[in-house]
Amino acid sequence: MANITQSNTYSNLPPLPDYQIVLQPSLLPPIPDKLLTLIFPIAAYWGLSMLFHWIDTRDYFPQYRLHTPAEVSSRNKVSRWEVVRDVVIQQVVQTVVGWLLGMTEPDDHVGKEAYDVAVWARRIRIAQRAVPGALALVGLDAAGIAKTLTTSHPVLAGAVMGGQYRTLQTTTTSGNSFADPLPEFTTWEKTLAHIMYWYMVPALQYGIAILVVDTWQYFLHRAMHMNKWMYTTFHSRHHRLYVPYAYGALYNHPFEGFLLDTLGASIAYKVAGMNTRQGMWFFTGSTLKTVDDHCGYALPWDPLQRLTSNNAGYHDVHHQSWGIKTNFSQPFFTFWDRLLGTVWTGGDVSARYEKAKTAAQKKMDQDTEKTTITHSNAADSATQDPRPYQDEKRNATDLSSIRLEDQQPFPPAGKAELQATGSRQQVMDDKNDGGAQVLVQEAAEEREARSLLKRSGRRRTASSLSQTDSLKSLKDRVTGIMHGRAGAILGMESSR
């Protein structure tokens, strides 16, 4: 039981209630919350990943794919087994670090909430003392205003007078005699204090945690791309997935996984001053966001993709050979990319994105509204400050050995061209899983994608004369090709 001693400073403030604290019950008894904090992110990772994998294997929502299934097989440089193995290794490290972090944290308690809300109400009352002085600065008499309002709006009058609510007092008894009247909080003070304690403070904590983890990951992620040794030693492993899929989200070098993801989230948790249960939701939410960013689908009804522009389409650009040195922001927002000029500026440059849209058309004889994948405008490329890519052409010493026709897609002139040059040079730097063969293969696939689009356009025009028969035939043929059920695209037969 807490004993509260009133000092002279607070003698004219409403008293604070007594409280008795007890251990907070577990969210899922008998499993302790600290153990749930380790379990939930892993369960969320594989749960959401398997949902997207089920969608992949069932070929649901092909209209929202960023890439075809055939591309997953042909362009990625790592097997699914290796991906699963390395993700499990990272999650083991994550669990050990989380367990050690939990040992530094006190157990969560409850029972003090009413007291803490009253503390916030006191702060609100104390803050009102500045009102008369603020009114005086603009030539207003607080006492005169309060006198006018006393009868009609007594609570407002009390606020104007700096929190002097003379009519809000309660009388308590001490033994058999009446004690001096004690001030009370107004309804609006209690309501605002409740909102601040239960909603505003937690929202601020989550906001701080998001800012910290976004900042941590942006600058370390960017450093791993700008430093050749760091990229080829650590980060190039993640970029073996040129076509990301959901459960490859945490496919990393173990050291990078610890540094970027595990340590970054732990620091954000500590800086934000979260309790165990808040950390549980923060770690789980971060995990879901990371998986969704690698899911390979631009889903218009996915809340994680609607709340922020840092989504699967945005991050997919970062996994392409022409955009690998752009779009570093992850996992929540894109403000660091935009502030520091590292957002991709070339628009939907790849025919693969247009190709996916073609497969998705509900009516092959009609133009449909174009969906933006990269969330950038190609026209901006010529006008934007080239920094930090101004030296990329000079540094691209290996790219000169690649024929221009094998450097597709062609980005617009200006900053996007520099971004693509630096990205392709980085692919060349990766001698194990990158190199010239990646660029040559992707250029061939890009040419095939553009050829398919041209053929589809001609067939759409011809089909307008006899819609009923040829419409279904063309749609089925293109959709079959796009999803690996024919060998006419990407120069390969589907393994599915």
JSON list of N, CA, C and O in Angstrom, two decimals, residues 24-28 33 36-37 108 206 269 274-282:
[
{"chain": "A", "resi": 24, "resn": "GLN", "atom": "N", "xyz": [0.94, -8.65, -12.80]},
{"chain": "A", "resi": 24, "resn": "GLN", "atom": "CA", "xyz": [-0.03, -8.69, -13.89]},
{"chain": "A", "resi": 24, "resn": "GLN", "atom": "C", "xyz": [-0.25, -10.13, -14.34]},
{"chain": "A", "resi": 24, "resn": "GLN", "atom": "O", "xyz": [0.70, -10.86, -14.61]},
{"chain": "A", "resi": 25, "resn": "PRO", "atom": "N", "xyz": [-1.50, -10.56, -14.45]},
{"chain": "A", "resi": 25, "resn": "PRO", "atom": "CA", "xyz": [-1.76, -11.93, -14.93]},
{"chain": "A", "resi": 25, "resn": "PRO", "atom": "C", "xyz": [-1.25, -12.09, -16.36]},
{"chain": "A", "resi": 25, "resn": "PRO", "atom": "O", "xyz": [-1.25, -11.16, -17.16]},
{"chain": "A", "resi": 26, "resn": "SER", "atom": "N", "xyz": [-0.83, -13.30, -16.68]},
{"chain": "A", "resi": 26, "resn": "SER", "atom": "CA", "xyz": [-0.34, -13.58, -18.03]},
{"chain": "A", "resi": 26, "resn": "SER", "atom": "C", "xyz": [-1.47, -13.44, -19.04]},
{"chain": "A", "resi": 26, "resn": "SER", "atom": "O", "xyz": [-2.64, -13.69, -18.74]},
{"chain": "A", "resi": 27, "resn": "LEU", "atom": "N", "xyz": [-1.11, -13.05, -20.26]},
{"chain": "A", "resi": 27, "resn": "LEU", "atom": "CA", "xyz": [-2.09, -12.93, -21.32]},
{"chain": "A", "resi": 27, "resn": "LEU", "atom": "C", "xyz": [-2.70, -14.29, -21.66]},
{"chain": "A", "resi": 27, "resn": "LEU", "atom": "O", "xyz": [-3.90, -14.40, -21.93]},
{"chain": "A", "resi": 28, "resn": "LEU", "atom": "N", "xyz": [-1.86, -15.33, -21.63]},
{"chain": "A", "resi": 28, "resn": "LEU", "atom": "CA", "xyz": [-2.32, -16.70, -21.90]},
{"chain": "A", "resi": 28, "resn": "LEU", "atom": "C", "xyz": [-1.79, -17.62, -20.80]},
{"chain": "A", "resi": 28, "resn": "LEU", "atom": "O", "xyz": [-0.77, -18.29, -20.97]},
{"chain": "A", "resi": 33, "resn": "ASP", "atom": "N", "xyz": [4.26, -13.86, -19.68]},
{"chain": "A", "resi": 33, "resn": "ASP", "atom": "CA", "xyz": [4.32, -12.89, -20.77]},
{"chain": "A", "resi": 33, "resn": "ASP", "atom": "C", "xyz": [5.71, -12.80, -21.38]},
{"chain": "A", "resi": 33, "resn": "ASP", "atom": "O", "xyz": [5.86, -12.59, -22.59]},
{"chain": "A", "resi": 36, "resn": "LEU", "atom": "N", "xyz": [5.91, -15.48, -23.84]},
{"chain": "A", "resi": 36, "resn": "LEU", "atom": "CA", "xyz": [5.05, -15.17, -24.99]},
{"chain": "A", "resi": 36, "resn": "LEU", "atom": "C", "xyz": [5.71, -14.14, -25.90]},
{"chain": "A", "resi": 36, "resn": "LEU", "atom": "O", "xyz": [5.52, -14.17, -27.12]},
{"chain": "A", "resi": 37, "resn": "THR", "atom": "N", "xyz": [6.49, -13.24, -25.31]},
{"chain": "A", "resi": 37, "resn": "THR", "atom": "CA", "xyz": [7.20, -12.23, -26.10]},
{"chain": "A", "resi": 37, "resn": "THR", "atom": "C", "xyz": [8.20, -12.88, -27.04]},
{"chain": "A", "resi": 37, "resn": "THR", "atom": "O", "xyz": [8.50, -12.34, -28.12]},
{"chain": "A", "resi": 108, "resn": "ASP", "atom": "N", "xyz": [5.92, -7.14, -14.90]},
{"chain": "A", "resi": 108, "resn": "ASP", "atom": "CA", "xyz": [4.86, -6.12, -14.99]},
{"chain": "A", "resi": 108, "resn": "ASP", "atom": "C", "xyz": [3.86, -6.30, -13.84]},
{"chain": "A", "resi": 108, "resn": "ASP", "atom": "O", "xyz": [3.54, -7.43, -13.45]},
{"chain": "A", "resi": 206, "resn": "TYR", "atom": "N", "xyz": [5.19, 3.85, -28.84]},
{"chain": "A", "resi": 206, "resn": "TYR", "atom": "CA", "xyz": [5.28, 3.10, -30.10]},
{"chain": "A", "resi": 206, "resn": "TYR", "atom": "C", "xyz": [5.88, 3.97, -31.20]},
{"chain": "A", "resi": 206, "resn": "TYR", "atom": "O", "xyz": [6.66, 3.49, -32.03]},
{"chain": "A", "resi": 269, "resn": "TYR", "atom": "N", "xyz": [13.02, -0.90, -28.21]},
{"chain": "A", "resi": 269, "resn": "TYR", "atom": "CA", "xyz": [12.20, -1.28, -27.05]},
{"chain": "A", "resi": 269, "resn": "TYR", "atom": "C", "xyz": [12.70, -0.58, -25.78]},
{"chain": "A", "resi": 269, "resn": "TYR", "atom": "O", "xyz": [11.89, -0.06, -24.99]},
{"chain": "A", "resi": 274, "resn": "MET", "atom": "N", "xyz": [9.24, 0.74, -22.98]},
{"chain": "A", "resi": 274, "resn": "MET", "atom": "CA", "xyz": [8.07, -0.14, -23.02]},
{"chain": "A", "resi": 274, "resn": "MET", "atom": "C", "xyz": [8.10, -1.16, -21.89]},
{"chain": "A", "resi": 274, "resn": "MET", "atom": "O", "xyz": [9.17, -1.53, -21.40]},
{"chain": "A", "resi": 275, "resn": "ASN", "atom": "N", "xyz": [6.91, -1.63, -21.52]},
{"chain": "A", "resi": 275, "resn": "ASN", "atom": "CA", "xyz": [6.85, -2.77, -20.61]},
{"chain": "A", "resi": 275, "resn": "ASN", "atom": "C", "xyz": [6.82, -4.06, -21.43]},
{"chain": "A", "resi": 275, "resn": "ASN", "atom": "O", "xyz": [6.83, -4.03, -22.67]},
{"chain": "A", "resi": 276, "resn": "THR", "atom": "N", "xyz": [6.76, -5.19, -20.74]},
{"chain": "A", "resi": 276, "resn": "THR", "atom": "CA", "xyz": [6.86, -6.47, -21.44]},
{"chain": "A", "resi": 276, "resn": "THR", "atom": "C", "xyz": [5.75, -6.67, -22.46]},
{"chain": "A", "resi": 276, "resn": "THR", "atom": "O", "xyz": [6.00, -7.10, -23.59]},
{"chain": "A", "resi": 277, "resn": "ARG", "atom": "N", "xyz": [4.52, -6.35, -22.08]},
{"chain": "A", "resi": 277, "resn": "ARG", "atom": "CA", "xyz": [3.42, -6.59, -22.99]},
{"chain": "A", "resi": 277, "resn": "ARG", "atom": "C", "xyz": [3.46, -5.64, -24.18]},
{"chain": "A", "resi": 277, "resn": "ARG", "atom": "O", "xyz": [3.13, -6.03, -25.31]},
{"chain": "A", "resi": 278, "resn": "GLN", "atom": "N", "xyz": [3.87, -4.40, -23.96]},
{"chain": "A", "resi": 278, "resn": "GLN", "atom": "CA", "xyz": [4.04, -3.50, -25.10]},
{"chain": "A", "resi": 278, "resn": "GLN", "atom": "C", "xyz": [5.11, -4.04, -26.06]},
{"chain": "A", "resi": 278, "resn": "GLN", "atom": "O", "xyz": [4.96, -3.98, -27.28]},
{"chain": "A", "resi": 279, "resn": "GLY", "atom": "N", "xyz": [6.20, -4.55, -25.49]},
{"chain": "A", "resi": 279, "resn": "GLY", "atom": "CA", "xyz": [7.25, -5.13, -26.32]},
{"chain": "A", "resi": 279, "resn": "GLY", "atom": "C", "xyz": [6.76, -6.32, -27.11]},
{"chain": "A", "resi": 279, "resn": "GLY", "atom": "O", "xyz": [7.14, -6.52, -28.26]},
{"chain": "A", "resi": 280, "resn": "MET", "atom": "N", "xyz": [5.88, -7.10, -26.48]},
{"chain": "A", "resi": 280, "resn": "MET", "atom": "CA", "xyz": [5.31, -8.26, -27.16]},
{"chain": "A", "resi": 280, "resn": "MET", "atom": "C", "xyz": [4.60, -7.84, -28.45]},
{"chain": "A", "resi": 280, "resn": "MET", "atom": "O", "xyz": [4.82, -8.42, -29.52]},
{"chain": "A", "resi": 281, "resn": "TRP", "atom": "N", "xyz": [3.77, -6.79, -28.37]},
{"chain": "A", "resi": 281, "resn": "TRP", "atom": "CA", "xyz": [3.03, -6.33, -29.55]},
{"chain": "A", "resi": 281, "resn": "TRP", "atom": "C", "xyz": [3.95, -5.63, -30.53]},
{"chain": "A", "resi": 281, "resn": "TRP", "atom": "O", "xyz": [3.77, -5.75, -31.75]},
{"chain": "A", "resi": 282, "resn": "PHE", "atom": "N", "xyz": [4.94, -4.89, -30.03]},
{"chain": "A", "resi": 282, "resn": "PHE", "atom": "CA", "xyz": [5.85, -4.19, -30.94]},
{"chain": "A", "resi": 282, "resn": "PHE", "atom": "C", "xyz": [6.68, -5.18, -31.75]},
{"chain": "A", "resi": 282, "resn": "PHE", "atom": "O", "xyz": [6.81, -5.05, -32.98]}
]
